[in-house]
PDB file of C-alpha atoms in Angstrom:
ATOM      1  CA  MET A1410      92.565  85.968  87.001  1.00  0.00           C
ATOM      2  CA  GLY A1411      89.804  83.687  86.022  1.00  0.00           C
ATOM      3  CA  HIS A1412      91.557  80.525  88.338  1.00  0.00           C
ATOM      4  CA  LEU A1413      91.704  82.648  91.056  1.00  0.00           C
ATOM      5  CA  LEU A1414      88.158  83.916  91.254  1.00  0.00           C
ATOM      6  CA  HIS A1415      87.129  80.151  91.434  1.00  0.00           C
ATOM      7  CA  GLY A1416      90.039  79.090  94.116  1.00  0.00           C
ATOM      8  CA  SER A1417      92.731  77.101  91.618  1.00  0.00           C
ATOM      9  CA  TYR A1418      95.811  78.792  93.301  1.00  0.00           C
ATOM     10  CA  ILE A1419      98.387  77.116  91.905  1.00  0.00           C
ATOM     11  CA  LYS A1420      96.834  77.321  88.461  1.00  0.00           C
ATOM     12  CA  GLY A1421      96.110  81.270  88.988  1.00  0.00           C
ATOM     13  CA  PHE A1422      99.556  81.826  90.400  1.00  0.00           C
ATOM     14  CA  ILE A1423     101.320  80.344  87.492  1.00  0.00           C
ATOM     15  CA  PHE A1424      99.311  81.867  84.712  1.00  0.00           C
ATOM     16  CA  PHE A1425      99.935  85.090  86.771  1.00  0.00           C
ATOM     17  CA  ALA A1426     103.566  84.785  86.710  1.00  0.00           C
ATOM     18  CA  TRP A1427     103.255  84.008  83.322  1.00  0.00           C
ATOM     19  CA  GLU A1428     101.439  86.715  82.004  1.00  0.00           C
ATOM     20  CA  PHE A1429     103.881  89.069  83.734  1.00  0.00           C
ATOM     21  CA  ILE A1430     107.130  87.249  82.266  1.00  0.00           C
ATOM     22  CA  ILE A1431     105.457  87.101  78.585  1.00  0.00           C
ATOM     23  CA  ASN A1432     104.279  90.221  78.265  1.00  0.00           C
ATOM     24  CA  ILE A1433     106.837  92.110  79.777  1.00  0.00           C
ATOM     25  CA  GLY A1434     109.334  89.764  77.331  1.00  0.00           C
ATOM     26  CA  ALA A1435     107.262  90.462  74.267  1.00  0.00           C
ATOM     27  CA  ARG A1436     106.351  94.270  75.093  1.00  0.00           C
ATOM     28  CA  ILE A1437     102.910  93.267  74.489  1.00  0.00           C
ATOM     29  CA  ASN A1438     101.301  96.269  76.712  1.00  0.00           C
ATOM     30  CA  GLU A1439     103.620  98.981  75.365  1.00  0.00           C
ATOM     31  CA  ALA A1440     102.493  97.652  71.534  1.00  0.00           C
ATOM     32  CA  MET A1441      99.096  98.452  72.683  1.00  0.00           C
ATOM     33  CA  VAL A1442      99.535 101.990  73.631  1.00  0.00           C
ATOM     34  CA  TYR A1443     100.759 102.582  70.290  1.00  0.00           C
ATOM     35  CA  SER A1444      98.162 100.791  68.370  1.00  0.00           C
ATOM     36  CA  PHE A1445      95.629 102.675  70.426  1.00  0.00           C
ATOM     37  CA  THR A1446      97.144 105.567  69.333  1.00  0.00           C
ATOM     38  CA  GLY A1447      97.401 105.055  65.658  1.00  0.00           C
ATOM     39  CA  GLN A1448     101.780 103.969  65.412  1.00  0.00           C
ATOM     40  CA  PHE A1449     100.952 100.790  63.865  1.00  0.00           C
ATOM     41  CA  GLU A1450     104.538 100.592  62.480  1.00  0.00           C
ATOM     42  CA  LEU A1451     105.915 101.521  65.728  1.00  0.00           C
ATOM     43  CA  ALA A1452     103.769  98.868  67.394  1.00  0.00           C
ATOM     44  CA  LYS A1453     104.897  96.097  65.449  1.00  0.00           C
ATOM     45  CA  ALA A1454     108.440  97.298  65.680  1.00  0.00           C
ATOM     46  CA  THR A1455     108.494  96.719  69.166  1.00  0.00           C
ATOM     47  CA  LEU A1456     106.628  93.529  69.700  1.00  0.00           C
ATOM     48  CA  ASP A1457     109.267  90.724  70.125  1.00  0.00           C
ATOM     49  CA  THR A1458     107.829  87.613  67.940  1.00  0.00           C
ATOM     50  CA  ARG A1459     110.094  85.129  69.989  1.00  0.00           C
ATOM     51  CA  TRP A1460     107.483  86.022  73.399  1.00  0.00           C
ATOM     52  CA  VAL A1461     104.478  87.201  71.420  1.00  0.00           C
ATOM     53  CA  LEU A1462     104.228  83.763  69.567  1.00  0.00           C
ATOM     54  CA  LEU A1463     104.443  81.949  73.309  1.00  0.00           C
ATOM     55  CA  TYR A1464     101.585  84.132  74.543  1.00  0.00           C
ATOM     56  CA  ILE A1465      98.837  83.144  72.324  1.00  0.00           C
ATOM     57  CA  ALA A1466      98.475  79.588  72.895  1.00  0.00           C
ATOM     58  CA  VAL A1467      98.526  79.741  76.927  1.00  0.00           C
ATOM     59  CA  TYR A1468      96.393  82.919  77.004  1.00  0.00           C
ATOM     60  CA  ILE A1469      93.463  80.847  75.072  1.00  0.00           C
ATOM     61  CA  ILE A1470      93.738  77.858  77.079  1.00  0.00           C
ATOM     62  CA  SER A1471      93.601  79.300  80.046  1.00  0.00           C
ATOM     63  CA  ILE A1472      90.304  81.443  79.429  1.00  0.00           C
ATOM     64  CA  TRP A1473      88.991  77.832  78.003  1.00  0.00           C
ATOM     65  CA  ASP A1474      90.208  75.949  81.180  1.00  0.00           C
ATOM     66  CA  SER A1475      89.146  78.570  83.671  1.00  0.00           C
ATOM     67  CA  TYR A1476      85.613  78.899  81.968  1.00  0.00           C
ATOM     68  CA  ARG A1477      85.391  75.001  81.889  1.00  0.00           C
ATOM     69  CA  THR A1478      86.406  75.017  85.581  1.00  0.00           C
ATOM     70  CA  SER A1479      83.666  77.407  86.643  1.00  0.00           C
ATOM     71  CA  VAL A1480      80.996  75.169  84.704  1.00  0.00           C
ATOM     72  CA  GLU A1481      82.003  71.927  86.966  1.00  0.00           C
ATOM     73  CA  ILE A1482      82.408  74.234  90.206  1.00  0.00           C
ATOM     74  CA  ASN A1483      78.623  75.032  89.410  1.00  0.00           C
ATOM     75  CA  LYS A1484      77.708  71.561  88.901  1.00  0.00           C
ATOM     76  CA  ILE A1485      79.295  70.319  92.238  1.00  0.00           C
ATOM     77  CA  TYR A1486      77.686  73.510  93.995  1.00  0.00           C
ATOM     78  CA  ILE A1487      73.897  72.380  92.683  1.00  0.00           C
ATOM     79  CA  LEU A1488      74.720  68.815  94.168  1.00  0.00           C
ATOM     80  CA  ALA A1489      76.217  70.029  97.459  1.00  0.00           C
ATOM     81  CA  ASN A1490      73.068  72.183  97.906  1.00  0.00           C
ATOM     82  CA  LYS A1491      70.622  69.818  97.349  1.00  0.00           C
ATOM     83  CA  ASP A1492      72.478  67.304  99.720  1.00  0.00           C
ATOM     84  CA  LYS A1493      72.721  70.007 102.513  1.00  0.00           C
ATOM     85  CA  THR A1494      76.327  69.054 102.400  1.00  0.00           C
ATOM     86  CA  PRO A1495      78.013  70.353 105.755  1.00  0.00           C
ATOM     87  CA  ILE A1496      78.993  74.121 105.912  1.00  0.00           C
ATOM     88  CA  ILE A1497      82.767  74.475 108.103  1.00  0.00           C
ATOM     89  CA  PRO A1498      82.291  77.792 109.730  1.00  0.00           C
ATOM     90  CA  PHE A1499      86.044  77.965 111.425  1.00  0.00           C
ATOM     91  CA  ASN A1500      89.360  76.896 110.515  1.00  0.00           C
ATOM     92  CA  MET A1501      92.902  76.995 111.511  1.00  0.00           C
ATOM     93  CA  SER A1502      95.824  76.474 109.614  1.00  0.00           C
ATOM     94  CA  ALA A1503      99.568  77.693 109.173  1.00  0.00           C
ATOM     95  CA  LEU A1504      98.040  80.699 107.041  1.00  0.00           C
ATOM     96  CA  GLY A1505      96.128  81.834 109.971  1.00  0.00           C
ATOM     97  CA  LEU A1506      92.461  81.715 112.037  1.00  0.00           C
ATOM     98  CA  ASN A1507      89.533  81.787 109.753  1.00  0.00           C
ATOM     99  CA  ALA A1508      86.108  81.747 110.442  1.00  0.00           C
ATOM    100  CA  LEU A1509      82.686  82.465 108.687  1.00  0.00           C
ATOM    101  CA  ASP A1510      81.137  86.033 109.565  1.00  0.00           C
ATOM    102  CA  LYS A1511      79.633  88.831 107.779  1.00  0.00           C
ATOM    103  CA  ARG A1512      81.358  91.174 106.092  1.00  0.00           C
ATOM    104  CA  GLN A1513      81.127  94.445 104.497  1.00  0.00           C
ATOM    105  CA  PRO A1514      81.183  94.270 100.601  1.00  0.00           C
ATOM    106  CA  TRP A1515      81.513  97.757 100.044  1.00  0.00           C
ATOM    107  CA  LEU A1516      84.038  98.139 102.442  1.00  0.00           C
ATOM    108  CA  ALA A1517      86.164  95.437 100.709  1.00  0.00           C
ATOM    109  CA  LEU A1518      85.709  97.280  97.629  1.00  0.00           C
ATOM    110  CA  ILE A1519      86.945 100.892  98.833  1.00  0.00           C
ATOM    111  CA  TRP A1520      90.243  99.040 100.528  1.00  0.00           C
ATOM    112  CA  SER A1521      90.679  97.077  96.804  1.00  0.00           C
ATOM    113  CA  VAL A1522      90.364 100.258  95.155  1.00  0.00           C
ATOM    114  CA  LEU A1523      92.666 102.059  97.177  1.00  0.00           C
ATOM    115  CA  MET A1524      95.066  99.348  97.393  1.00  0.00           C
ATOM    116  CA  PRO A1525      94.638  96.044  95.420  1.00  0.00           C
ATOM    117  CA  GLY A1526      95.077  93.245  97.770  1.00  0.00           C
ATOM    118  CA  MET A1527      93.827  94.756 101.034  1.00  0.00           C
ATOM    119  CA  GLY A1528      90.168  94.043 100.186  1.00  0.00           C
ATOM    120  CA  HIS A1529      91.354  90.283 100.400  1.00  0.00           C
ATOM    121  CA  LEU A1530      93.369  90.396 103.566  1.00  0.00           C
ATOM    122  CA  TYR A1531      89.987  91.984 105.085  1.00  0.00           C
ATOM    123  CA  LEU A1532      88.156  88.963 103.661  1.00  0.00           C
ATOM    124  CA  LYS A1533      90.943  86.698 104.615  1.00  0.00           C
ATOM    125  CA  ARG A1534      92.158  85.758 101.597  1.00  0.00           C
ATOM    126  CA  THR A1535      95.359  85.675 102.095  1.00  0.00           C
ATOM    127  CA  PRO A1536      97.189  84.166  99.409  1.00  0.00           C
ATOM    128  CA  ASN A1537      94.987  86.229  96.881  1.00  0.00           C
ATOM    129  CA  GLY A1538      95.637  89.484  98.856  1.00  0.00           C
ATOM    130  CA  PHE A1539      99.433  89.306  98.910  1.00  0.00           C
ATOM    131  CA  VAL A1540     100.021  88.172  95.626  1.00  0.00           C
ATOM    132  CA  ILE A1541      97.794  91.107  94.120  1.00  0.00           C
ATOM    133  CA  LEU A1542      99.248  93.276  96.589  1.00  0.00           C
ATOM    134  CA  PHE A1543     103.090  92.380  95.335  1.00  0.00           C
ATOM    135  CA  CYS A1544     102.040  92.724  91.777  1.00  0.00           C
ATOM    136  CA  TRP A1545     100.549  95.843  92.467  1.00  0.00           C
ATOM    137  CA  ILE A1546     103.393  97.591  94.234  1.00  0.00           C
ATOM    138  CA  ILE A1547     105.962  95.808  91.394  1.00  0.00           C
ATOM    139  CA  SER A1548     103.758  97.328  88.448  1.00  0.00           C
ATOM    140  CA  ASN A1549     103.649 100.927  90.538  1.00  0.00           C
ATOM    141  CA  TYR A1550     107.521 100.756  90.878  1.00  0.00           C
ATOM    142  CA  PHE A1551     108.905 100.128  87.490  1.00  0.00           C
ATOM    143  CA  SER A1552     105.914 102.140  85.371  1.00  0.00           C
ATOM    144  CA  ASN A1553     106.325 105.426  87.737  1.00  0.00           C
ATOM    145  CA  PHE A1554     102.630 105.542  88.321  1.00  0.00           C
ATOM    146  CA  LEU A1555     102.710 107.254  91.068  1.00  0.00           C
ATOM    147  CA  THR A1556     105.608 110.008  90.100  1.00  0.00           C
ATOM    148  CA  ALA A1557     103.508 110.405  87.158  1.00  0.00           C
ATOM    149  CA  PHE A1558     100.717 111.087  89.017  1.00  0.00           C
ATOM    150  CA  HIS A1559     102.158 113.263  91.219  1.00  0.00           C
ATOM    151  CA  LEU A1560     103.445 115.749  88.043  1.00  0.00           C
ATOM    152  CA  THR A1561      99.681 115.510  87.160  1.00  0.00           C
ATOM    153  CA  LEU A1562      98.341 116.873  89.995  1.00  0.00           C
ATOM    154  CA  LEU A1563     101.222 119.886  89.613  1.00  0.00           C
ATOM    155  CA  GLY A1564      99.755 120.367  86.213  1.00  0.00           C
ATOM    156  CA  ASP A1565     103.010 118.843  84.613  1.00  0.00           C
ATOM    157  CA  PHE A1566     101.427 116.784  81.981  1.00  0.00           C
ATOM    158  CA  ALA A1567     104.347 116.555  79.819  1.00  0.00           C
ATOM    159  CA  GLY A1568     106.873 115.566  82.849  1.00  0.00           C
ATOM    160  CA  ALA A1569     103.807 112.920  83.588  1.00  0.00           C
ATOM    161  CA  LYS A1570     103.548 111.294  79.879  1.00  0.00           C
ATOM    162  CA  GLU A1571     107.667 111.549  80.151  1.00  0.00           C
ATOM    163  CA  VAL A1572     108.398 109.452  82.917  1.00  0.00           C
ATOM    164  CA  ILE A1573     105.481 106.752  83.064  1.00  0.00           C
ATOM    165  CA  ASP A1574     106.307 103.246  81.437  1.00  0.00           C
ATOM    166  CA  PRO A1575     103.185 102.136  79.686  1.00  0.00           C
ATOM    167  CA  GLN A1576     104.444  98.633  79.334  1.00  0.00           C
ATOM    168  CA  TRP A1577     104.193  98.173  83.314  1.00  0.00           C
ATOM    169  CA  ALA A1578     101.423 100.893  83.840  1.00  0.00           C
ATOM    170  CA  LEU A1579      98.862  99.085  81.599  1.00  0.00           C
ATOM    171  CA  PHE A1580      99.023  96.117  83.998  1.00  0.00           C
ATOM    172  CA  LEU A1581      97.312  98.318  86.793  1.00  0.00           C
ATOM    173  CA  PRO A1582      94.042  98.731  85.791  1.00  0.00           C
ATOM    174  CA  SER A1583      93.705  94.930  85.486  1.00  0.00           C
ATOM    175  CA  LEU A1584      94.775  94.458  89.152  1.00  0.00           C
ATOM    176  CA  VAL A1585      92.478  97.346  90.297  1.00  0.00           C
ATOM    177  CA  GLY A1586      89.362  95.939  88.144  1.00  0.00           C
ATOM    178  CA  PHE A1587      89.977  92.241  89.320  1.00  0.00           C
ATOM    179  CA  ALA A1588      90.973  93.279  93.008  1.00  0.00           C
ATOM    180  CA  ALA A1589      87.481  95.020  93.395  1.00  0.00           C
ATOM    181  CA  TYR A1590      85.278  92.865  91.635  1.00  0.00           C
ATOM    182  CA  ASP A1591      86.563  89.857  92.892  1.00  0.00           C
ATOM    183  CA  SER A1592      86.833  91.476  96.884  1.00  0.00           C
ATOM    184  CA  TYR A1593      83.101  92.686  96.593  1.00  0.00           C
ATOM    185  CA  THR A1594      81.234  89.500  95.272  1.00  0.00           C
ATOM    186  CA  THR A1595      83.579  87.058  97.553  1.00  0.00           C
ATOM    187  CA  ALA A1596      82.103  89.232 100.509  1.00  0.00           C
ATOM    188  CA  VAL A1597      78.580  89.230  99.161  1.00  0.00           C
ATOM    189  CA  GLU A1598      78.756  85.548  98.657  1.00  0.00           C
ATOM    190  CA  TYR A1599      80.483  84.833 101.986  1.00  0.00           C
ATOM    191  CA  ASN A1600      77.643  86.635 103.688  1.00  0.00           C
ATOM    192  CA  ARG A1601      75.285  84.471 101.752  1.00  0.00           C
ATOM    193  CA  LEU A1602      76.812  81.556 102.824  1.00  0.00           C
ATOM    194  CA  PHE A1603      76.844  82.855 106.557  1.00  0.00           C
ATOM    195  CA  ASN A1604      73.148  83.128 106.471  1.00  0.00           C
ATOM    196  CA  THR A1605      72.888  79.687 105.164  1.00  0.00           C
ATOM    197  CA  GLU A1606      75.287  78.061 107.667  1.00  0.00           C
ATOM    198  CA  GLN A1607      73.494  80.011 110.524  1.00  0.00           C
ATOM    199  CA  ALA A1608      70.005  79.081 109.262  1.00  0.00           C
ATOM    200  CA  GLU A1609      70.911  75.205 109.242  1.00  0.00           C
ATOM    201  CA  TYR A1610      72.822  74.976 112.510  1.00  0.00           C
ATOM    202  CA  LEU A1611      69.487  76.713 114.182  1.00  0.00           C
ATOM    203  CA  GLU A1612      67.134  74.298 112.390  1.00  0.00           C
ATOM    204  CA  LYS A1613      69.489  71.554 113.569  1.00  0.00           C
ATOM    205  CA  GLU A1614      69.960  72.478 117.011  1.00  0.00           C
ATOM    206  CA  TYR A1615      66.754  74.546 117.865  1.00  0.00           C
ATOM    207  CA  GLN A1616      64.047  73.903 116.002  1.00  0.00           C
ATOM    208  CA  LEU A1617      61.180  71.753 117.685  1.00  0.00           C
ATOM    209  CA  LEU A1618      60.435  68.680 115.473  1.00  0.00           C
ATOM    210  CA  ASP A1619      56.853  69.804 115.663  1.00  0.00           C
ATOM    211  CA  LEU A1620      56.983  72.869 115.298  1.00  0.00           C
ATOM    212  CA  LYS A1621      55.912  73.855 111.694  1.00  0.00           C
ATOM    213  CA  LEU A1622      56.653  76.674 109.791  1.00  0.00           C
TER     214      LEU A1622
END
C-alpha cells in the first residue's frame, strides 16, 4: 500500500498479491485473532512456518523501500517546484481520458468507505481503483462478511460469529482504511495541483509584464 500511495504501481501490485498469497498460506490473520483473544497455543498451531518465514523478509523490505522511495520523491518534488516544471493538465491514453480538475475530497472519502475502490475511480485513478475493488469483493465473498453483517442486524450474534472467516475478514479493515485515506489525500493534492497549474497558466498567458502585484 505504501508503494501505491506514491504511484509505484508495478511494485505495489506485486507486493499486494504477495500479501494475500503468503498471508492466506501462513494463516497469519487467523493466528492474529487467536492471539488477540488469548488463545496462544491455538495461534501457534494455526501458523504454517513454511509460509510465515517467507513473509517476514518481504514485509520489512517493502516498508523500507516505500519509505526510501517517498524520501526520494519528496526531493524530486522540491526541485520540480523550484524549477517551475510544466504541469500536464490533460492526458489521453489506452486507460481513458484524464483531465486535471477540482474534485470533492469528502465525496471520494464517502465512496471509498461505502465501496473501496470507487473513490479512486471517481478520481480517475483507474488501476488502483479496480485492484482495490477486486480485492474488496474477493475478501467479502470468502470472509462471508455480508452474511455475518446481515445476521448481526437480525440480532443473531452467535450465527454471525459462526459464519465469518477471520482469515479473510481481517483484510477488510486494511482495504477500507487505505482506500479512504488515499482517495481523500489524493483529492486534496489534485485540487492543489489544479490551483498551481491554473495560476501558472494565467500568469503566463494573461498577466502583463509591467503589472506589479
